[in-house]
Each structure stands twice: as structure tokens, then as C-alpha cells.
Amino acid sequence: MNRRHLADFLRARRARVQPADVGVTAGRRRRTPGLRREEVAQLACISVDYYARLEQARGPRPSRQVLVALARALRLTDSEREHLYQLTGLRVDIPPGPPRDVPAGILHLIDRLDDTPAFVIDAVYNLLAWNSMATALLIDPTVWPVEDRNLIWQLFGGPHADFDDPQVDEFARQCLADLRTAAARYPDDPGINRLISRLRGASPTFVRRWNEYPVDPPRPSSTKRIPHPVVGDLELDCQTLEISDRDQRLILYTAAPGTPSHDALRLLSVVGLQKL
């Protein structure tokens, strides 16, 4: 059970819920954003002292019944409720860290995609495998040290990202939510803890947004705008396929036949790959 993360999560979610959301009269002198501790305790039918100790990272492991009541009181989504369970250690059937070995069938598949950029990431966005078209469209990950081959690190710790761009902001929110989920699922994984520590030290933007405790943001758009120095701007469909038994994702970039972006991908498969 990760008491500190549980306390942070409960405080963040309590601050989000407005009194009117749960039928509580706000009053005139309310200084606390969201609900008060005693209001959450009353809604969950537990003692104020018990709930206060949970938020102070010194409480006992809550029972499943208490977690169900807290999830209801704090109006958690399904993903947030699952995250709450993971923080308290109720799921024990999970490996100690995200698997990094990509199934041979997936490796064979992406190698055969001559005109489709494809790559595989794990639960924390480590780049595990990619094909030649992904290198031609985006970047050759081998130019980065192994510890930097992570999309979240490249977003927050690499070249300055334009978070005012809605597409970048949307991707950042999804990255942070997935990283939160993975950190709860694999609390003892040294690679995840090291990544979070590096990001905290390198990016104030990461720290600010991480402290907002993202867990369940809107799913990002499947359409991506990608500028390319050789074939120009492309508008591509981003398809994500879950490799569920590995907690990995296969990412594919495609374009509808007959569109300028489809023609650009075909050109890239010839011109771009000749430079590799």
C-alpha cells in the first residue's frame, strides 16, 4: 500500500468535488476548495478521524467496503476507482514491472509494414520497437541514449514542447494519466520511479501538471498533424492496438488512399528510406 500516493490522490479528488455536486450546503465562510474532510467522511459513513489519517498518510489499509464508499463519496470514475484500488494494494496479480519483451509476431508485423510508420511502447511510453517508416517519419530513436528513449521524457525533458498547441496539450494529459496508472500498477518498479524522479528534476511544467493528479482525461484525438522536412505536413490517423498480455501498445500511422498525406507517406517510403 502506497500511503503517500493514496493521501495525495484523496486530497486531489476531494478538492475537485463541489458541495452542490453531492447535495451539501456550502455556506458563506467556506475556505476549502471542494469538500471538507468531515463531509467526505459523512458521505462515506466513516469517522472523520479515520479519513483524516488516510489523507495524512498514516492510516491503516482500507477495506474494500471503505474504498467503495470513498469512491462513491468522491464521485470517482471507473478508471479513478481502479486507481484507488491499486494504490491500496488490492490487485496482487500483476508483475513487478511492465514487460519490455515485444512478442515476435508483433516485431515481424511492423517490419512488413513498408508504407506504415509503426512502433511499440510499454505502459510508461518507453520505445521498445519501431520500423523503418517510423524512423523516416519521426526520428531515429537510436540517436538518443537508451534511458532517453521514452516519449514522456522527450515531451517534458527534451526540446521545449509547445503546450499551447491543443494537440501537444492533449497528448501530455494522456501521458501523465497513463504514467500515474502505471506507477500505481507497478509501485516497486525502479525504472518508473527513476523516470518520475528525472522528470521532476528537469521540468517545472511536469511537476505542476503531475501534482494535479491526472488519472482519467478525455481520450486524445486519433488524428495527428505531423510536419516533415522532406514531404511536408501530414495529417494522419493514429491507431492504437493494445497488446494486453504485455501491457504494451502498437501505434500505427495511416492515411486514407487518395489523400495528400497518403501520397506523402508513399513518397516517404521511397525517398526517406533511401537515406537510412
PDB file of C-alpha atoms in Angstrom:
ATOM      1  CA  MET A   1       0.000   0.000   0.000  1.00  0.00           C
ATOM      2  CA  ASN A   2       1.380   3.384  -1.013  1.00  0.00           C
ATOM      3  CA  ARG A   3       0.115   5.649   1.781  1.00  0.00           C
ATOM      4  CA  ARG A   4       1.676   8.848   0.434  1.00  0.00           C
ATOM      5  CA  HIS A   5       0.213   8.454  -3.051  1.00  0.00           C
ATOM      6  CA  LEU A   6      -3.144   7.442  -1.575  1.00  0.00           C
ATOM      7  CA  ALA A   7      -3.165  10.595   0.569  1.00  0.00           C
ATOM      8  CA  ASP A   8      -2.284  12.788  -2.434  1.00  0.00           C
ATOM      9  CA  PHE A   9      -4.996  11.175  -4.534  1.00  0.00           C
ATOM     10  CA  LEU A  10      -7.698  11.568  -1.896  1.00  0.00           C
ATOM     11  CA  ARG A  11      -6.840  15.234  -1.304  1.00  0.00           C
ATOM     12  CA  ALA A  12      -6.814  15.995  -5.026  1.00  0.00           C
ATOM     13  CA  ARG A  13     -10.158  14.322  -5.613  1.00  0.00           C
ATOM     14  CA  ARG A  14     -11.751  15.898  -2.519  1.00  0.00           C
ATOM     15  CA  ALA A  15     -10.744  19.348  -3.782  1.00  0.00           C
ATOM     16  CA  ARG A  16     -12.405  18.627  -7.122  1.00  0.00           C
ATOM     17  CA  VAL A  17     -15.867  17.799  -5.779  1.00  0.00           C
ATOM     18  CA  GLN A  18     -18.081  20.804  -5.155  1.00  0.00           C
ATOM     19  CA  PRO A  19     -20.587  20.729  -2.264  1.00  0.00           C
ATOM     20  CA  ALA A  20     -23.504  21.173  -4.654  1.00  0.00           C
ATOM     21  CA  ASP A  21     -22.375  18.040  -6.543  1.00  0.00           C
ATOM     22  CA  VAL A  22     -23.245  15.868  -3.540  1.00  0.00           C
ATOM     23  CA  GLY A  23     -26.092  17.885  -2.029  1.00  0.00           C
ATOM     24  CA  VAL A  24     -24.057  19.624   0.678  1.00  0.00           C
ATOM     25  CA  THR A  25     -24.812  23.231   1.623  1.00  0.00           C
ATOM     26  CA  ALA A  26     -21.677  25.286   1.012  1.00  0.00           C
ATOM     27  CA  GLY A  27     -22.237  28.126   3.496  1.00  0.00           C
ATOM     28  CA  ARG A  28     -20.634  31.560   3.366  1.00  0.00           C
ATOM     29  CA  ARG A  29     -17.316  31.021   5.165  1.00  0.00           C
ATOM     30  CA  ARG A  30     -16.038  28.038   3.223  1.00  0.00           C
ATOM     31  CA  ARG A  31     -12.311  28.357   2.528  1.00  0.00           C
ATOM     32  CA  THR A  32     -11.604  24.790   1.496  1.00  0.00           C
ATOM     33  CA  PRO A  33     -11.744  24.115  -2.252  1.00  0.00           C
ATOM     34  CA  GLY A  34     -14.194  21.315  -2.788  1.00  0.00           C
ATOM     35  CA  LEU A  35     -15.392  19.251   0.152  1.00  0.00           C
ATOM     36  CA  ARG A  36     -14.189  19.307   3.733  1.00  0.00           C
ATOM     37  CA  ARG A  37     -12.760  16.153   5.288  1.00  0.00           C
ATOM     38  CA  GLU A  38     -15.718  15.779   7.602  1.00  0.00           C
ATOM     39  CA  GLU A  39     -18.088  15.990   4.644  1.00  0.00           C
ATOM     40  CA  VAL A  40     -16.304  13.185   2.811  1.00  0.00           C
ATOM     41  CA  ALA A  41     -16.319  11.097   5.991  1.00  0.00           C
ATOM     42  CA  GLN A  42     -20.037  11.664   6.459  1.00  0.00           C
ATOM     43  CA  LEU A  43     -20.811  10.784   2.849  1.00  0.00           C
ATOM     44  CA  ALA A  44     -18.716   7.610   3.110  1.00  0.00           C
ATOM     45  CA  CYS A  45     -20.141   6.685   6.549  1.00  0.00           C
ATOM     46  CA  ILE A  46     -16.721   6.532   8.216  1.00  0.00           C
ATOM     47  CA  SER A  47     -15.247   8.507  11.110  1.00  0.00           C
ATOM     48  CA  VAL A  48     -13.636  11.874  10.473  1.00  0.00           C
ATOM     49  CA  ASP A  49     -10.503  10.756  12.343  1.00  0.00           C
ATOM     50  CA  TYR A  50     -10.176   7.649  10.160  1.00  0.00           C
ATOM     51  CA  TYR A  51     -10.467   9.664   6.957  1.00  0.00           C
ATOM     52  CA  ALA A  52      -8.084  12.350   8.226  1.00  0.00           C
ATOM     53  CA  ARG A  53      -5.448   9.705   8.913  1.00  0.00           C
ATOM     54  CA  LEU A  54      -5.795   8.413   5.345  1.00  0.00           C
ATOM     55  CA  GLU A  55      -5.121  11.916   4.000  1.00  0.00           C
ATOM     56  CA  GLN A  56      -2.171  12.263   6.379  1.00  0.00           C
ATOM     57  CA  ALA A  57      -0.577   9.055   5.014  1.00  0.00           C
ATOM     58  CA  ARG A  58      -0.770   7.302   8.384  1.00  0.00           C
ATOM     59  CA  GLY A  59      -3.987   5.354   8.197  1.00  0.00           C
ATOM     60  CA  PRO A  60      -4.491   1.582   8.022  1.00  0.00           C
ATOM     61  CA  ARG A  61      -5.218  -0.261   4.808  1.00  0.00           C
ATOM     62  CA  PRO A  62      -8.871   0.496   3.950  1.00  0.00           C
ATOM     63  CA  SER A  63     -11.191  -2.407   3.390  1.00  0.00           C
ATOM     64  CA  ARG A  64     -12.875  -2.922   0.049  1.00  0.00           C
ATOM     65  CA  GLN A  65     -16.139  -1.699   1.585  1.00  0.00           C
ATOM     66  CA  VAL A  66     -14.490   1.566   2.683  1.00  0.00           C
ATOM     67  CA  LEU A  67     -12.954   2.059  -0.767  1.00  0.00           C
ATOM     68  CA  VAL A  68     -16.321   1.559  -2.436  1.00  0.00           C
ATOM     69  CA  ALA A  69     -17.834   4.147  -0.101  1.00  0.00           C
ATOM     70  CA  LEU A  70     -14.999   6.629  -0.726  1.00  0.00           C
ATOM     71  CA  ALA A  71     -15.259   6.156  -4.479  1.00  0.00           C
ATOM     72  CA  ARG A  72     -18.965   6.944  -4.265  1.00  0.00           C
ATOM     73  CA  ALA A  73     -18.455   9.959  -1.980  1.00  0.00           C
ATOM     74  CA  LEU A  74     -15.724  11.426  -4.187  1.00  0.00           C
ATOM     75  CA  ARG A  75     -17.648  10.657  -7.391  1.00  0.00           C
ATOM     76  CA  LEU A  76     -14.753   8.738  -8.927  1.00  0.00           C
ATOM     77  CA  THR A  77     -14.863   7.478 -12.490  1.00  0.00           C
ATOM     78  CA  ASP A  78     -14.274   3.796 -13.236  1.00  0.00           C
ATOM     79  CA  SER A  79     -10.607   4.466 -14.042  1.00  0.00           C
ATOM     80  CA  GLU A  80     -10.153   6.519 -10.878  1.00  0.00           C
ATOM     81  CA  ARG A  81     -11.782   3.829  -8.746  1.00  0.00           C
ATOM     82  CA  GLU A  82      -9.458   1.208 -10.228  1.00  0.00           C
ATOM     83  CA  HIS A  83      -6.532   3.526  -9.482  1.00  0.00           C
ATOM     84  CA  LEU A  84      -7.714   3.845  -5.874  1.00  0.00           C
ATOM     85  CA  TYR A  85      -7.788   0.061  -5.531  1.00  0.00           C
ATOM     86  CA  GLN A  86      -4.287  -0.227  -6.958  1.00  0.00           C
ATOM     87  CA  LEU A  87      -2.933   2.358  -4.506  1.00  0.00           C
ATOM     88  CA  THR A  88      -4.165   0.267  -1.607  1.00  0.00           C
ATOM     89  CA  GLY A  89      -2.646  -2.935  -2.958  1.00  0.00           C
ATOM     90  CA  LEU A  90      -5.860  -4.809  -3.666  1.00  0.00           C
ATOM     91  CA  ARG A  91      -4.513  -6.060  -7.001  1.00  0.00           C
ATOM     92  CA  VAL A  92      -1.745  -8.593  -6.462  1.00  0.00           C
ATOM     93  CA  ASP A  93      -1.898 -10.478  -9.755  1.00  0.00           C
ATOM     94  CA  ILE A  94       0.355  -8.035 -11.628  1.00  0.00           C
ATOM     95  CA  PRO A  95       4.069  -8.448 -12.461  1.00  0.00           C
ATOM     96  CA  PRO A  96       6.578  -6.230 -10.611  1.00  0.00           C
ATOM     97  CA  GLY A  97       7.219  -4.063 -13.674  1.00  0.00           C
ATOM     98  CA  PRO A  98       5.959  -3.508 -17.233  1.00  0.00           C
ATOM     99  CA  PRO A  99       7.278  -6.207 -19.593  1.00  0.00           C
ATOM    100  CA  ARG A 100       9.803  -4.981 -22.151  1.00  0.00           C
ATOM    101  CA  ASP A 101       9.982  -8.008 -24.440  1.00  0.00           C
ATOM    102  CA  VAL A 102       7.877  -7.467 -27.562  1.00  0.00           C
ATOM    103  CA  PRO A 103       6.176 -10.579 -28.985  1.00  0.00           C
ATOM    104  CA  ALA A 104       7.973 -11.951 -32.031  1.00  0.00           C
ATOM    105  CA  GLY A 105       4.770 -11.782 -34.074  1.00  0.00           C
ATOM    106  CA  ILE A 106       4.460  -8.046 -33.439  1.00  0.00           C
ATOM    107  CA  LEU A 107       8.097  -7.462 -34.449  1.00  0.00           C
ATOM    108  CA  HIS A 108       7.525  -9.414 -37.662  1.00  0.00           C
ATOM    109  CA  LEU A 109       4.352  -7.443 -38.367  1.00  0.00           C
ATOM    110  CA  ILE A 110       5.851  -3.959 -38.053  1.00  0.00           C
ATOM    111  CA  ASP A 111       8.844  -4.950 -40.172  1.00  0.00           C
ATOM    112  CA  ARG A 112       6.488  -5.927 -43.006  1.00  0.00           C
ATOM    113  CA  LEU A 113       4.687  -2.553 -42.980  1.00  0.00           C
ATOM    114  CA  ASP A 114       6.631  -0.896 -45.805  1.00  0.00           C
ATOM    115  CA  ASP A 115       4.482   2.252 -46.022  1.00  0.00           C
ATOM    116  CA  THR A 116       3.092   2.485 -42.477  1.00  0.00           C
ATOM    117  CA  PRO A 117       5.025   4.037 -39.582  1.00  0.00           C
ATOM    118  CA  ALA A 118       4.673   1.743 -36.577  1.00  0.00           C
ATOM    119  CA  PHE A 119       6.229   1.458 -33.144  1.00  0.00           C
ATOM    120  CA  VAL A 120       5.638  -0.267 -29.816  1.00  0.00           C
ATOM    121  CA  ILE A 121       5.593   1.404 -26.391  1.00  0.00           C
ATOM    122  CA  ASP A 122       5.181  -0.029 -22.916  1.00  0.00           C
ATOM    123  CA  ALA A 123       2.933   1.193 -20.095  1.00  0.00           C
ATOM    124  CA  VAL A 124       5.152   4.235 -19.406  1.00  0.00           C
ATOM    125  CA  TYR A 125       5.825   5.133 -23.064  1.00  0.00           C
ATOM    126  CA  ASN A 126       9.267   3.565 -23.364  1.00  0.00           C
ATOM    127  CA  LEU A 127      10.004   2.940 -27.041  1.00  0.00           C
ATOM    128  CA  LEU A 128      10.545  -0.806 -27.365  1.00  0.00           C
ATOM    129  CA  ALA A 129      10.468  -1.390 -31.141  1.00  0.00           C
ATOM    130  CA  TRP A 130       9.919   0.582 -34.336  1.00  0.00           C
ATOM    131  CA  ASN A 131      10.091   0.090 -38.078  1.00  0.00           C
ATOM    132  CA  SER A 132      11.977   1.987 -40.761  1.00  0.00           C
ATOM    133  CA  MET A 133       8.961   4.106 -41.677  1.00  0.00           C
ATOM    134  CA  ALA A 134       8.618   5.320 -38.090  1.00  0.00           C
ATOM    135  CA  THR A 135      12.261   6.369 -38.229  1.00  0.00           C
ATOM    136  CA  ALA A 136      11.716   8.154 -41.547  1.00  0.00           C
ATOM    137  CA  LEU A 137       8.579   9.958 -40.342  1.00  0.00           C
ATOM    138  CA  LEU A 138       9.600  10.881 -36.814  1.00  0.00           C
ATOM    139  CA  ILE A 139      13.166  10.327 -35.608  1.00  0.00           C
ATOM    140  CA  ASP A 140      15.667   7.522 -35.256  1.00  0.00           C
ATOM    141  CA  PRO A 141      15.445   6.618 -31.537  1.00  0.00           C
ATOM    142  CA  THR A 142      18.993   5.243 -31.643  1.00  0.00           C
ATOM    143  CA  VAL A 143      20.276   8.844 -31.625  1.00  0.00           C
ATOM    144  CA  TRP A 144      19.082   9.045 -28.006  1.00  0.00           C
ATOM    145  CA  PRO A 145      20.742   7.278 -25.066  1.00  0.00           C
ATOM    146  CA  VAL A 146      18.761   4.219 -24.023  1.00  0.00           C
ATOM    147  CA  GLU A 147      17.432   5.935 -20.881  1.00  0.00           C
ATOM    148  CA  ASP A 148      16.056   8.789 -23.030  1.00  0.00           C
ATOM    149  CA  ARG A 149      14.028   6.565 -25.382  1.00  0.00           C
ATOM    150  CA  ASN A 150      10.809   7.486 -23.641  1.00  0.00           C
ATOM    151  CA  LEU A 151       8.095   9.668 -25.182  1.00  0.00           C
ATOM    152  CA  ILE A 152       7.163  11.317 -21.884  1.00  0.00           C
ATOM    153  CA  TRP A 153      10.790  12.229 -21.227  1.00  0.00           C
ATOM    154  CA  GLN A 154      11.129  13.635 -24.747  1.00  0.00           C
ATOM    155  CA  LEU A 155       7.946  15.665 -24.228  1.00  0.00           C
ATOM    156  CA  PHE A 156       8.826  17.221 -20.872  1.00  0.00           C
ATOM    157  CA  GLY A 157      12.582  16.788 -20.563  1.00  0.00           C
ATOM    158  CA  GLY A 158      13.648  17.162 -24.180  1.00  0.00           C
ATOM    159  CA  PRO A 159      13.352  20.161 -26.523  1.00  0.00           C
ATOM    160  CA  HIS A 160      10.792  22.705 -25.374  1.00  0.00           C
ATOM    161  CA  ALA A 161       7.315  21.487 -26.276  1.00  0.00           C
ATOM    162  CA  ASP A 162       4.570  23.917 -27.224  1.00  0.00           C
ATOM    163  CA  PHE A 163       1.940  23.075 -24.628  1.00  0.00           C
ATOM    164  CA  ASP A 164      -0.250  25.852 -26.058  1.00  0.00           C
ATOM    165  CA  ASP A 165      -0.752  23.590 -29.071  1.00  0.00           C
ATOM    166  CA  PRO A 166      -4.001  21.678 -28.314  1.00  0.00           C
ATOM    167  CA  GLN A 167      -2.569  18.510 -29.832  1.00  0.00           C
ATOM    168  CA  VAL A 168       0.528  18.642 -27.621  1.00  0.00           C
ATOM    169  CA  ASP A 169      -1.511  19.531 -24.538  1.00  0.00           C
ATOM    170  CA  GLU A 170      -3.902  16.651 -25.227  1.00  0.00           C
ATOM    171  CA  PHE A 171      -1.019  14.213 -25.615  1.00  0.00           C
ATOM    172  CA  ALA A 172       0.613  15.498 -22.418  1.00  0.00           C
ATOM    173  CA  ARG A 173      -2.559  14.932 -20.410  1.00  0.00           C
ATOM    174  CA  GLN A 174      -2.854  11.389 -21.693  1.00  0.00           C
ATOM    175  CA  CYS A 175       0.823  10.662 -20.979  1.00  0.00           C
ATOM    176  CA  LEU A 176       0.552  11.871 -17.394  1.00  0.00           C
ATOM    177  CA  ALA A 177      -2.626   9.913 -16.749  1.00  0.00           C
ATOM    178  CA  ASP A 178      -1.078   6.724 -18.127  1.00  0.00           C
ATOM    179  CA  LEU A 179       2.097   7.309 -16.102  1.00  0.00           C
ATOM    180  CA  ARG A 180       0.015   7.726 -12.932  1.00  0.00           C
ATOM    181  CA  THR A 181      -1.804   4.488 -13.668  1.00  0.00           C
ATOM    182  CA  ALA A 182       1.437   2.608 -14.368  1.00  0.00           C
ATOM    183  CA  ALA A 183       3.083   3.972 -11.205  1.00  0.00           C
ATOM    184  CA  ALA A 184       0.174   2.635  -9.171  1.00  0.00           C
ATOM    185  CA  ARG A 185       0.139  -0.700 -11.013  1.00  0.00           C
ATOM    186  CA  TYR A 186       3.905  -1.235 -10.643  1.00  0.00           C
ATOM    187  CA  PRO A 187       4.811   0.631  -7.418  1.00  0.00           C
ATOM    188  CA  ASP A 188       8.130  -1.175  -6.955  1.00  0.00           C
ATOM    189  CA  ASP A 189       9.459  -0.803 -10.498  1.00  0.00           C
ATOM    190  CA  PRO A 190      12.775   1.118 -10.307  1.00  0.00           C
ATOM    191  CA  GLY A 191      12.550   2.274 -13.927  1.00  0.00           C
ATOM    192  CA  ILE A 192       9.222   4.034 -13.380  1.00  0.00           C
ATOM    193  CA  ASN A 193      10.382   5.648 -10.134  1.00  0.00           C
ATOM    194  CA  ARG A 194      13.597   6.792 -11.821  1.00  0.00           C
ATOM    195  CA  LEU A 195      11.662   8.275 -14.766  1.00  0.00           C
ATOM    196  CA  ILE A 196       9.374  10.257 -12.463  1.00  0.00           C
ATOM    197  CA  SER A 197      12.353  11.490 -10.452  1.00  0.00           C
ATOM    198  CA  ARG A 198      14.168  12.639 -13.612  1.00  0.00           C
ATOM    199  CA  LEU A 199      11.075  14.421 -14.871  1.00  0.00           C
ATOM    200  CA  ARG A 200      10.592  16.172 -11.538  1.00  0.00           C
ATOM    201  CA  GLY A 201      14.153  17.441 -11.646  1.00  0.00           C
ATOM    202  CA  ALA A 202      14.057  18.538 -15.285  1.00  0.00           C
ATOM    203  CA  SER A 203      10.637  20.072 -15.866  1.00  0.00           C
ATOM    204  CA  PRO A 204       8.645  22.503 -13.695  1.00  0.00           C
ATOM    205  CA  THR A 205       5.797  22.004 -16.165  1.00  0.00           C
ATOM    206  CA  PHE A 206       5.828  18.299 -15.392  1.00  0.00           C
ATOM    207  CA  VAL A 207       5.808  18.959 -11.631  1.00  0.00           C
ATOM    208  CA  ARG A 208       2.868  21.358 -11.893  1.00  0.00           C
ATOM    209  CA  ARG A 209       0.788  19.077 -14.060  1.00  0.00           C
ATOM    210  CA  TRP A 210       1.795  15.922 -12.168  1.00  0.00           C
ATOM    211  CA  ASN A 211       0.595  17.494  -8.912  1.00  0.00           C
ATOM    212  CA  GLU A 212      -2.833  17.962 -10.466  1.00  0.00           C
ATOM    213  CA  TYR A 213      -3.033  14.159 -10.223  1.00  0.00           C
ATOM    214  CA  PRO A 214      -4.343  13.299 -13.708  1.00  0.00           C
ATOM    215  CA  VAL A 215      -5.920   9.860 -13.921  1.00  0.00           C
ATOM    216  CA  ASP A 216      -8.850   9.881 -16.325  1.00  0.00           C
ATOM    217  CA  PRO A 217      -8.518  12.570 -19.039  1.00  0.00           C
ATOM    218  CA  PRO A 218     -10.521  12.565 -22.281  1.00  0.00           C
ATOM    219  CA  ARG A 219      -9.099  10.167 -24.841  1.00  0.00           C
ATOM    220  CA  PRO A 220      -6.902  12.021 -27.353  1.00  0.00           C
ATOM    221  CA  SER A 221      -7.938  12.579 -30.931  1.00  0.00           C
ATOM    222  CA  SER A 222      -6.933   9.875 -33.400  1.00  0.00           C
ATOM    223  CA  THR A 223      -5.923  12.484 -35.998  1.00  0.00           C
ATOM    224  CA  LYS A 224      -2.342  13.767 -35.755  1.00  0.00           C
ATOM    225  CA  ARG A 225      -0.735  16.668 -37.586  1.00  0.00           C
ATOM    226  CA  ILE A 226       2.926  15.928 -38.221  1.00  0.00           C
ATOM    227  CA  PRO A 227       5.298  18.328 -40.026  1.00  0.00           C
ATOM    228  CA  HIS A 228       8.090  16.693 -42.028  1.00  0.00           C
ATOM    229  CA  PRO A 229      11.112  18.442 -43.580  1.00  0.00           C
ATOM    230  CA  VAL A 230      11.059  16.329 -46.757  1.00  0.00           C
ATOM    231  CA  VAL A 231       7.419  15.583 -47.620  1.00  0.00           C
ATOM    232  CA  GLY A 232       5.744  18.497 -45.844  1.00  0.00           C
ATOM    233  CA  ASP A 233       2.871  18.480 -43.375  1.00  0.00           C
ATOM    234  CA  LEU A 234       0.897  15.265 -42.951  1.00  0.00           C
ATOM    235  CA  GLU A 235      -2.479  14.618 -41.364  1.00  0.00           C
ATOM    236  CA  LEU A 236      -2.502  11.005 -40.244  1.00  0.00           C
ATOM    237  CA  ASP A 237      -4.831   8.647 -38.440  1.00  0.00           C
ATOM    238  CA  CYS A 238      -3.213   7.277 -35.295  1.00  0.00           C
ATOM    239  CA  GLN A 239      -4.396   3.771 -34.464  1.00  0.00           C
ATOM    240  CA  THR A 240      -3.538   2.231 -31.095  1.00  0.00           C
ATOM    241  CA  LEU A 241      -3.722  -1.540 -30.671  1.00  0.00           C
ATOM    242  CA  GLU A 242      -3.411  -2.977 -27.179  1.00  0.00           C
ATOM    243  CA  ILE A 243      -1.027  -5.897 -26.617  1.00  0.00           C
ATOM    244  CA  SER A 244      -2.908  -6.806 -23.482  1.00  0.00           C
ATOM    245  CA  ASP A 245      -0.801  -9.712 -22.230  1.00  0.00           C
ATOM    246  CA  ARG A 246       2.294  -7.460 -22.246  1.00  0.00           C
ATOM    247  CA  ASP A 247       0.711  -4.145 -21.181  1.00  0.00           C
ATOM    248  CA  GLN A 248       2.096  -2.669 -24.404  1.00  0.00           C
ATOM    249  CA  ARG A 249       0.658  -0.700 -27.324  1.00  0.00           C
ATOM    250  CA  LEU A 250       1.264  -0.902 -31.041  1.00  0.00           C
ATOM    251  CA  ILE A 251       0.953   2.555 -32.618  1.00  0.00           C
ATOM    252  CA  LEU A 252       0.233   2.851 -36.352  1.00  0.00           C
ATOM    253  CA  TYR A 253       0.101   5.992 -38.510  1.00  0.00           C
ATOM    254  CA  THR A 254      -2.038   5.685 -41.642  1.00  0.00           C
ATOM    255  CA  ALA A 255      -3.750   7.900 -44.204  1.00  0.00           C
ATOM    256  CA  ALA A 256      -6.760   7.296 -46.414  1.00  0.00           C
ATOM    257  CA  PRO A 257      -5.847   6.357 -50.013  1.00  0.00           C
ATOM    258  CA  GLY A 258      -6.049   9.257 -52.428  1.00  0.00           C
ATOM    259  CA  THR A 259      -5.312  11.923 -49.828  1.00  0.00           C
ATOM    260  CA  PRO A 260      -2.204  14.146 -49.949  1.00  0.00           C
ATOM    261  CA  SER A 261      -0.983  12.574 -46.728  1.00  0.00           C
ATOM    262  CA  HIS A 262      -1.248   9.089 -48.222  1.00  0.00           C
ATOM    263  CA  ASP A 263       0.791  10.223 -51.208  1.00  0.00           C
ATOM    264  CA  ALA A 264       3.310  11.800 -48.828  1.00  0.00           C
ATOM    265  CA  LEU A 265       3.696   8.526 -46.925  1.00  0.00           C
ATOM    266  CA  ARG A 266       4.296   6.644 -50.179  1.00  0.00           C
ATOM    267  CA  LEU A 267       6.900   9.223 -51.173  1.00  0.00           C
ATOM    268  CA  LEU A 268       8.497   8.963 -47.752  1.00  0.00           C
ATOM    269  CA  SER A 269       8.722   5.198 -48.102  1.00  0.00           C
ATOM    270  CA  VAL A 270      10.926   5.761 -51.146  1.00  0.00           C
ATOM    271  CA  VAL A 271      12.793   8.999 -50.503  1.00  0.00           C
ATOM    272  CA  GLY A 272      13.035   8.805 -46.745  1.00  0.00           C
ATOM    273  CA  LEU A 273      14.119   5.213 -46.536  1.00  0.00           C
ATOM    274  CA  GLN A 274      16.901   5.718 -49.078  1.00  0.00           C
ATOM    275  CA  LYS A 275      18.653   7.907 -46.502  1.00  0.00           C
ATOM    276  CA  LEU A 276      18.648   5.233 -43.817  1.00  0.00           C
TER     277      LEU A 276
END
